[in-house]
Short mmCIF file of C-alpha atoms and ligand atoms in Angstrom, two decimals:
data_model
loop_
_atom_site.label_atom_id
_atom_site.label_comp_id
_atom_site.label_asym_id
_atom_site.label_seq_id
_atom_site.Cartn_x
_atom_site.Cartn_y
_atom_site.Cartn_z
CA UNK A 8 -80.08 -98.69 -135.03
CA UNK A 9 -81.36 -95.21 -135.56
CA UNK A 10 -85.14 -94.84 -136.03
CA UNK A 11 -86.38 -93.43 -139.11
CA UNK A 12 -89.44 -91.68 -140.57
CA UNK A 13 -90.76 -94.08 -143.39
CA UNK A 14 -94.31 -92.20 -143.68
CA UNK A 15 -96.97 -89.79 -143.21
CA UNK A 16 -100.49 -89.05 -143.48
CA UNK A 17 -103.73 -87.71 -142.54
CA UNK A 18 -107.15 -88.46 -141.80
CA UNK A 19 -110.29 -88.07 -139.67
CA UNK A 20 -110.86 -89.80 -136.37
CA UNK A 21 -114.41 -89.76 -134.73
CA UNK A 22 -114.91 -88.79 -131.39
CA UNK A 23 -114.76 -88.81 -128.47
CA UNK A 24 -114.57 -84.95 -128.51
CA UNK A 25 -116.95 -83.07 -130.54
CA UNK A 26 -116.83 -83.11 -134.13
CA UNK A 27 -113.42 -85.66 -133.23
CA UNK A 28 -110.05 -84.78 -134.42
CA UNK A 29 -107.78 -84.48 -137.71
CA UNK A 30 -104.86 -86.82 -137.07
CA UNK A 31 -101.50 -86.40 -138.72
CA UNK A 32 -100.11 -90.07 -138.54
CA UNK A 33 -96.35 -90.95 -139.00
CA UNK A 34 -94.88 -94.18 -139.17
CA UNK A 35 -91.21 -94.83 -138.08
CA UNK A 36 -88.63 -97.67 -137.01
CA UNK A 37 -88.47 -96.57 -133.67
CA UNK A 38 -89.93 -94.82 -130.91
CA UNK A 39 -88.51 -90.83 -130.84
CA UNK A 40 -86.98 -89.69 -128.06
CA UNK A 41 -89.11 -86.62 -127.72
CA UNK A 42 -91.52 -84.93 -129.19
CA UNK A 43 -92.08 -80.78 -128.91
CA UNK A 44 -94.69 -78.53 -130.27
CA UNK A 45 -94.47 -74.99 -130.69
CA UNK A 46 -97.53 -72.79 -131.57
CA UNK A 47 -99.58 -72.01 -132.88
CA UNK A 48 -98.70 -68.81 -134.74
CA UNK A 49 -101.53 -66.72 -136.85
CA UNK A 50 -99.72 -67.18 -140.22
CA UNK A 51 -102.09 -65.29 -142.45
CA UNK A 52 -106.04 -65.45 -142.75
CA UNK A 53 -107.49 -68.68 -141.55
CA UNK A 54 -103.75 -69.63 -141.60
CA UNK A 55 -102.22 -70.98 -137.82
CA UNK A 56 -99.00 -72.78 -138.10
CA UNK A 57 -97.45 -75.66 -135.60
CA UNK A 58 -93.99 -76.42 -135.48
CA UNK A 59 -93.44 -80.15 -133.97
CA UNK A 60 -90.42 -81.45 -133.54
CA UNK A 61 -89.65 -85.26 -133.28
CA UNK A 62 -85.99 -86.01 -131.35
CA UNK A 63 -84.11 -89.40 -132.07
CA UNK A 64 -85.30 -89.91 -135.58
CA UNK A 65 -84.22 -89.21 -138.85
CA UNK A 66 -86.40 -89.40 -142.12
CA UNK A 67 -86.00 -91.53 -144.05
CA UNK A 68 -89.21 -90.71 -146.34
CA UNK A 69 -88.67 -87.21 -149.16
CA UNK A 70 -88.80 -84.15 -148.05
CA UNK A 71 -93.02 -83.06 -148.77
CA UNK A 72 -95.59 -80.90 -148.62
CA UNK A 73 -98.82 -82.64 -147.79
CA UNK A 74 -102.04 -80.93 -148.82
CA UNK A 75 -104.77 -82.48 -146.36
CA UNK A 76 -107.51 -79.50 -146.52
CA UNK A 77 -110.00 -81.25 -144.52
CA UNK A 78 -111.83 -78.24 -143.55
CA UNK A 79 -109.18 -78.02 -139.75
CA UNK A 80 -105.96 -79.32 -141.50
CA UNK A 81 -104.84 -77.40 -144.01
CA UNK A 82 -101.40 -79.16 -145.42
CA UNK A 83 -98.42 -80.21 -143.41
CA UNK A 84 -94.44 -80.15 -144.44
CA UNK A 85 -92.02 -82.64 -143.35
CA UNK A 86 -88.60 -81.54 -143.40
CA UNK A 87 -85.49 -82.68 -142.16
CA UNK A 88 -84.25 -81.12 -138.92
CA UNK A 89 -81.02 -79.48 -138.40
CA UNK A 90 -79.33 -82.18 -136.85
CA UNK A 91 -79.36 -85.94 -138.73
CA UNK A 92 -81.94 -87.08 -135.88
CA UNK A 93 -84.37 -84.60 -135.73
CA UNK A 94 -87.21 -84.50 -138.62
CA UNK A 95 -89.64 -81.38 -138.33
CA UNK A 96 -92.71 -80.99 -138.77
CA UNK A 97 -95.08 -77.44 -140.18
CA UNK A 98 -98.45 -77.87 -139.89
CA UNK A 99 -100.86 -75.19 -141.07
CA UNK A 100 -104.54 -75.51 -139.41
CA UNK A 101 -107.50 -73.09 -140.28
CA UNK A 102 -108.38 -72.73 -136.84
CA UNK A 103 -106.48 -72.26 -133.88
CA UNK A 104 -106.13 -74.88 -131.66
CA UNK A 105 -103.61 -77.30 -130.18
CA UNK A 106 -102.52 -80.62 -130.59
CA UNK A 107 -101.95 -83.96 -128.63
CA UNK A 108 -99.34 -86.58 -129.14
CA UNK A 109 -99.69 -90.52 -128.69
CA UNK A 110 -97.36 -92.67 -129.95
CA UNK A 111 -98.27 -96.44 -130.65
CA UNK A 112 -94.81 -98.58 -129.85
CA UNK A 113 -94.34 -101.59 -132.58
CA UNK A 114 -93.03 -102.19 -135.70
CA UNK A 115 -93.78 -100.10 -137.32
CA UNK A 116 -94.15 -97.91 -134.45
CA UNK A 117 -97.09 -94.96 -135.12
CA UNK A 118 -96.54 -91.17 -133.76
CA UNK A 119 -100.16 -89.59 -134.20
CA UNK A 120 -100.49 -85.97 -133.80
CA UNK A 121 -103.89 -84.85 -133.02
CA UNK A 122 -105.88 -81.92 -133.39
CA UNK A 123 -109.28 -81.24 -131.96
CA UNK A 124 -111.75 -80.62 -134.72
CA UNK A 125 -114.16 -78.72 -132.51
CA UNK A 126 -113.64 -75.05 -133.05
CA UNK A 127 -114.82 -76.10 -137.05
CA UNK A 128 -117.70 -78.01 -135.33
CA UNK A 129 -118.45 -75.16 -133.01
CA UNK A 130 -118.91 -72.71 -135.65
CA UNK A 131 -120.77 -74.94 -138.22
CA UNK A 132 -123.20 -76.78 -135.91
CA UNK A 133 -126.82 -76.29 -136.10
CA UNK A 134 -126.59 -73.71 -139.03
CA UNK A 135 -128.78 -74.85 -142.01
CA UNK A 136 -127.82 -74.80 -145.31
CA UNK A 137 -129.70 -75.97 -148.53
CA UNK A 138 -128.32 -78.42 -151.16
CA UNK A 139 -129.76 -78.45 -154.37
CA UNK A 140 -128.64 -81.64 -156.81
CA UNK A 141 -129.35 -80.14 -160.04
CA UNK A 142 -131.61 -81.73 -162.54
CA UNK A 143 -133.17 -85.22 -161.52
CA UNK A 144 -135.79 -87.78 -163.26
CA UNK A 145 -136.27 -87.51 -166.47
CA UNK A 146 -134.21 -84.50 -166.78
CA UNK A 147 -130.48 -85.66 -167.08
CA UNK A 148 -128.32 -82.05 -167.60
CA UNK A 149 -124.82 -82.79 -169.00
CA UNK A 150 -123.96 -86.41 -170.64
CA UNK A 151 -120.12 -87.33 -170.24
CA UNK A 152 -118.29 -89.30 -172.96
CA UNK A 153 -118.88 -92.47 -170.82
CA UNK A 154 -122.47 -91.56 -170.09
CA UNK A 155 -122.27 -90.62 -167.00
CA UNK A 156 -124.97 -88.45 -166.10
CA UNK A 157 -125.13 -84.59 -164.72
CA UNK A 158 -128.26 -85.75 -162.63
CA UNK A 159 -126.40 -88.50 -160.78
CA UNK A 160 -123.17 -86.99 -160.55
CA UNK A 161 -124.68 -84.27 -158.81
CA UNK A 162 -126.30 -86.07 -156.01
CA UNK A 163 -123.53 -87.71 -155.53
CA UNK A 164 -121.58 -84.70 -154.61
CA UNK A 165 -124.75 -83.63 -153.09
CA UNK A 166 -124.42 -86.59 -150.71
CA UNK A 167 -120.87 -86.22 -149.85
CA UNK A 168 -121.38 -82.54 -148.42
CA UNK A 169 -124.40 -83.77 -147.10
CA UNK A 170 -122.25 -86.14 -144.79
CA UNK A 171 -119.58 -83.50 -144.52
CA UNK A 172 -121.67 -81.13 -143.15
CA UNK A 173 -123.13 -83.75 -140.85
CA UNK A 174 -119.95 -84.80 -139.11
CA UNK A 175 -119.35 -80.56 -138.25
CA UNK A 176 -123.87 -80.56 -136.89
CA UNK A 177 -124.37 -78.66 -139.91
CA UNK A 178 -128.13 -79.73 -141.15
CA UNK A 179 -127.83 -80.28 -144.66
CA UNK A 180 -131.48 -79.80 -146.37
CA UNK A 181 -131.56 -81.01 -149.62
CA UNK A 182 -133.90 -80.78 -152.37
CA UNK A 183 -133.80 -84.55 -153.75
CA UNK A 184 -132.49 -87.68 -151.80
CA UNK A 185 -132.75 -89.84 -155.29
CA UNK A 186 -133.61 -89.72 -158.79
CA UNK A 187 -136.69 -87.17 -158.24
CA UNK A 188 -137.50 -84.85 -161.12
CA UNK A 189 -138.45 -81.31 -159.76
CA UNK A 190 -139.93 -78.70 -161.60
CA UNK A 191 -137.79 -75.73 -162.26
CA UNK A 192 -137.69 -73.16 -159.94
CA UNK A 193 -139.42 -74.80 -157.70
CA UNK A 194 -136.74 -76.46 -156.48
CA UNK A 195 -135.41 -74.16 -153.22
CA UNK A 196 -139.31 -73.54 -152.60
CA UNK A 197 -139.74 -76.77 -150.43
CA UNK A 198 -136.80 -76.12 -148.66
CA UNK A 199 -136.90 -72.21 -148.01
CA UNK A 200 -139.69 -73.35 -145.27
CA UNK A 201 -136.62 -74.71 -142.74
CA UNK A 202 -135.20 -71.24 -143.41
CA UNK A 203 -131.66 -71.95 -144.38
CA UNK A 204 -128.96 -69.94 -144.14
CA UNK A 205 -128.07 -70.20 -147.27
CA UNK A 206 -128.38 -72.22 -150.51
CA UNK A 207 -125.75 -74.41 -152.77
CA UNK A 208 -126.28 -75.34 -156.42
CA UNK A 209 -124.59 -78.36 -157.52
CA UNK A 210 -124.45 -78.96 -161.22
CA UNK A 211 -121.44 -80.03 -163.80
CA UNK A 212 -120.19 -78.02 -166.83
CA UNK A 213 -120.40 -79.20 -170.49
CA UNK A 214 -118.95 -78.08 -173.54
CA UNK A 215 -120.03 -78.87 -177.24
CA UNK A 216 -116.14 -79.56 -178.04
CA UNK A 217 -115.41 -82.68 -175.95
CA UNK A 218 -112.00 -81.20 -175.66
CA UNK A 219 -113.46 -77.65 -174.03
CA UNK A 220 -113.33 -77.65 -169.92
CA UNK A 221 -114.47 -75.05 -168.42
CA UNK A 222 -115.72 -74.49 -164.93
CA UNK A 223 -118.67 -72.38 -163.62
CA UNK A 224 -119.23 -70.39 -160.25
CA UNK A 225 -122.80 -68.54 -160.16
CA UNK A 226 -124.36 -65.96 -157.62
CA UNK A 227 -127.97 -64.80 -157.17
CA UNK A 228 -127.78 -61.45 -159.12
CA UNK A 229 -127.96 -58.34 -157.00
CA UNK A 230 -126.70 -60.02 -154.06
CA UNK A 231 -123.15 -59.07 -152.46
CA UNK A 232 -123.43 -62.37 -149.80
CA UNK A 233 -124.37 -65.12 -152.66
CA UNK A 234 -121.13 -63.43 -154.24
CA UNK A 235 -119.36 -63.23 -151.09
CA UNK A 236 -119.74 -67.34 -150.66
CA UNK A 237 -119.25 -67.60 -154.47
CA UNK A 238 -115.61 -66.05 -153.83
CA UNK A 239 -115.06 -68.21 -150.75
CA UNK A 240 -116.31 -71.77 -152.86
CA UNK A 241 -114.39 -70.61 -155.79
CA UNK A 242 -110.97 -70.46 -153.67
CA UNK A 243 -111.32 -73.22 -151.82
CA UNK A 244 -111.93 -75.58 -154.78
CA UNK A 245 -109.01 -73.61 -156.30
CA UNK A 246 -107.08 -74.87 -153.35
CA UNK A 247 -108.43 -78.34 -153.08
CA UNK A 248 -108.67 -79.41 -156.71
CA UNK A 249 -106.85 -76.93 -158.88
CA UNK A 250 -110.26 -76.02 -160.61
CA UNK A 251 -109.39 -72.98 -162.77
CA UNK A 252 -112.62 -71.24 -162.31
CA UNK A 253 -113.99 -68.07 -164.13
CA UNK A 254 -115.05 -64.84 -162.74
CA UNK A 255 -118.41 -65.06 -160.50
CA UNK A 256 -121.51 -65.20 -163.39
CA UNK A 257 -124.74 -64.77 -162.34
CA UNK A 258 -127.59 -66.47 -161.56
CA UNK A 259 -130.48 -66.50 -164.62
CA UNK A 260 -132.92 -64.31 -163.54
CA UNK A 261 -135.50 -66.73 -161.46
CA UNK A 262 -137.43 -65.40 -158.36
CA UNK A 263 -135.04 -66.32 -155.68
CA UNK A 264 -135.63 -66.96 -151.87
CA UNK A 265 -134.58 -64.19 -149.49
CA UNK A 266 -131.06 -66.19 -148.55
CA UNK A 267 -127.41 -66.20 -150.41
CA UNK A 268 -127.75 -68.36 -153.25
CA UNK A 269 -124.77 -69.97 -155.19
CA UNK A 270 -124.51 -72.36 -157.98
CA UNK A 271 -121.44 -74.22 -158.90
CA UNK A 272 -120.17 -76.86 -161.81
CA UNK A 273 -116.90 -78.17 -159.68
CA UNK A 274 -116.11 -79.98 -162.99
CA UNK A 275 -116.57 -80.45 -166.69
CA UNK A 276 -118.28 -83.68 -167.67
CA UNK A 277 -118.01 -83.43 -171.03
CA UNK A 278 -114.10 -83.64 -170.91
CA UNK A 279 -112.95 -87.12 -170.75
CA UNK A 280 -110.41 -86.77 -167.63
CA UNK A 281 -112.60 -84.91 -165.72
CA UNK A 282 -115.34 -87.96 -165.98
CA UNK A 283 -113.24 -90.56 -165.34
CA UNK A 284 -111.50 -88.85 -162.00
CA UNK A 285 -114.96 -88.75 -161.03
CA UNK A 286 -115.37 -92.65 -160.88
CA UNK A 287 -112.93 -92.10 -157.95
CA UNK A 288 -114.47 -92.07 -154.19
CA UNK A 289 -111.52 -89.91 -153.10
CA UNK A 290 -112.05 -87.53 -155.81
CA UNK A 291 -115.78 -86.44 -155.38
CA UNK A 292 -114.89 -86.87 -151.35
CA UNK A 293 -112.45 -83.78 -152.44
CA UNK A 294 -115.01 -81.73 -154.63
CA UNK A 295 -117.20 -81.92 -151.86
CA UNK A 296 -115.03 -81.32 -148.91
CA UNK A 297 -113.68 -78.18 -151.39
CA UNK A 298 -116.82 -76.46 -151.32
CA UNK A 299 -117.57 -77.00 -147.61
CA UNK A 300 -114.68 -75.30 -146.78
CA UNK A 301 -115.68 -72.40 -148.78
CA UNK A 302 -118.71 -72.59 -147.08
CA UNK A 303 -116.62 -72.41 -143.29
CA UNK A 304 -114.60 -69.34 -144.87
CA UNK A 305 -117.60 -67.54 -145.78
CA UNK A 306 -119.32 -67.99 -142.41
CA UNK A 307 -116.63 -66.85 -140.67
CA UNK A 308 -116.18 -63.77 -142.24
CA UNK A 309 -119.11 -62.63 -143.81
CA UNK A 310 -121.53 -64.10 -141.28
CA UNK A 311 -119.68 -63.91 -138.15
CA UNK A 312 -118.00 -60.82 -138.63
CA UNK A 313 -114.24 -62.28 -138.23
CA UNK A 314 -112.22 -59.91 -140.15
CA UNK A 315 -109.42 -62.35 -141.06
CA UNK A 316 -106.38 -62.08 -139.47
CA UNK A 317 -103.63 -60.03 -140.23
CA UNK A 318 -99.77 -60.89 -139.77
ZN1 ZN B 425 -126.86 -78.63 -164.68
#
């Protein structure tokens, strides 16, 4: 019998190499006769493409595009090859780097296809960056339809980045750890004394019509890097989660530290979808993996000085 493709998917494997690896996994009847990778090719800014093929199977599984956007892995296509027996794979990575095969024999048998995370973990590790949960205590922000609360929602983002940044070295510094109520504008003060890099806002939209969405991206004013990372955050979470943000608004006029600062409301918790999508894990695990990729983006152009790449 012919082996076929049933499956794929991706996901994040610790270790043993730093900052471990983003594994494309793909389930099949049989073991393939070979496997060959070509690339990879600078596609377009932050934009490297493998081609992989897999001999000796066919697919079985649709055609599909799979968005993975875990801050290495940008999306993969499976398509069928040009013969019955060959199934192709496209992967798009935002770094360069290679890829390894294994392939675990059973039924189903597993073909993993793995690619080092460390050029994301070289970049990001050691840098510090600032997280701010908005609101805390006994000041809630935003009430959803369900009574969720702005306060909670956005530590839980908070805490999500926070672990994020952790698995790339990245020292997260945030300005509440639980329910704390801080008094406004001091809030980056305690903080600005590890001297971060830079400084991210979470907070949630609301609208008086529980029907209105909208979605907010803020930058310190007078500033061209807090708009800079603004741009980058914005896209990615474009990307990631569809959000259909505005142009970049600014900041109110505080006394800001001497680093970029950016505030963002990933989502409207007023509107009844967007509160119950948040009840999922996978969801906020999205929201917050969206902005760290902005984050990545911005730090390698603005900070390092990468131009992106051209064709
Ligand atoms: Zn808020």
């Amino acid at each position: 019998m012919k082996s076929r493709l049933l499956n794929a998917w991706a996901s994040v494997r610790n270790g043993p190499l730093r900052g471990g690896e983003s594994v494309i996994s793909l389930e099949s009847t049989g073991v393939p006769r070979s496997v060959d990778i070509d690339g990879p090719f600078e596609a377009g800014p932050h934009d490297y493409v493998m081609r992989v093929t897999l001999n000796g199977i066919g697919l079985t599984m649709a055609e599909d595009e799979i968005l993975v956007a875990d801050g290495l892995l940008r999306r993969f296509f499976v398509f069928r090859g040009a013969s019955p027996d060959t199934v192709l794979l496209e992967i798009h990575s935002e770094f360069e780097t290679g890829a390894s095969v294994s392939v675990a024999e059973g039924m189903p048998c597993v073909i993993r296809i793995a690619l080092p995370r460390d050029p994301l973990f070289s970049l990001m590790s050691g840098r510090r960056i600032a997280v701010d949960p908005g609101h805390g205590g006994k000041d809630r922000g935003v009430r959803g339809p369900v009574n969720l609360l702005e306060k909670d929602c956005n530590l839980e983002v908070a805490r999500e980045l926070a672990a994020i940044m952790a698995s790339c070295g990245t020292v997260a510094l945030l300005t509440r750890e639980d329910d704390s109520y801080l008094e406004p504008g001091a809030r980056l003060k305690e903080v600005a004394r590890s001297s971060p890099e830079m400084a991210v806002e979470i907070h949630m939209a609301g609208e008086k019509d529980p029907l209105g969405r909208s979605y907010h991206i803020r930058a310190k004013p007078g500033c061209p890097l807090s708009r800079a990372l603004a741009a980058s955050i914005s896209e990615a979470l474009k990307e990631n989660m569809g959000t259909a943000f505005g142009p970049i608004e600014e900041l109110p006029g505080e006394t800001y530290p001497g680093f970029p600062v950016v505030r963002v409301e990933p989502l409207c918790l007023t509107y009844f979808a967007d509160e119950a999508n948040f009840r999922a894990p996978l969801y906020r695990r999205r929201i917050a993996q969206g902005i760290m990729n902005g984050i990545v983006r911005y730090v390698r152009s603005v900070v390092e000085g990468v131009r992106p790449p051209h064709k």
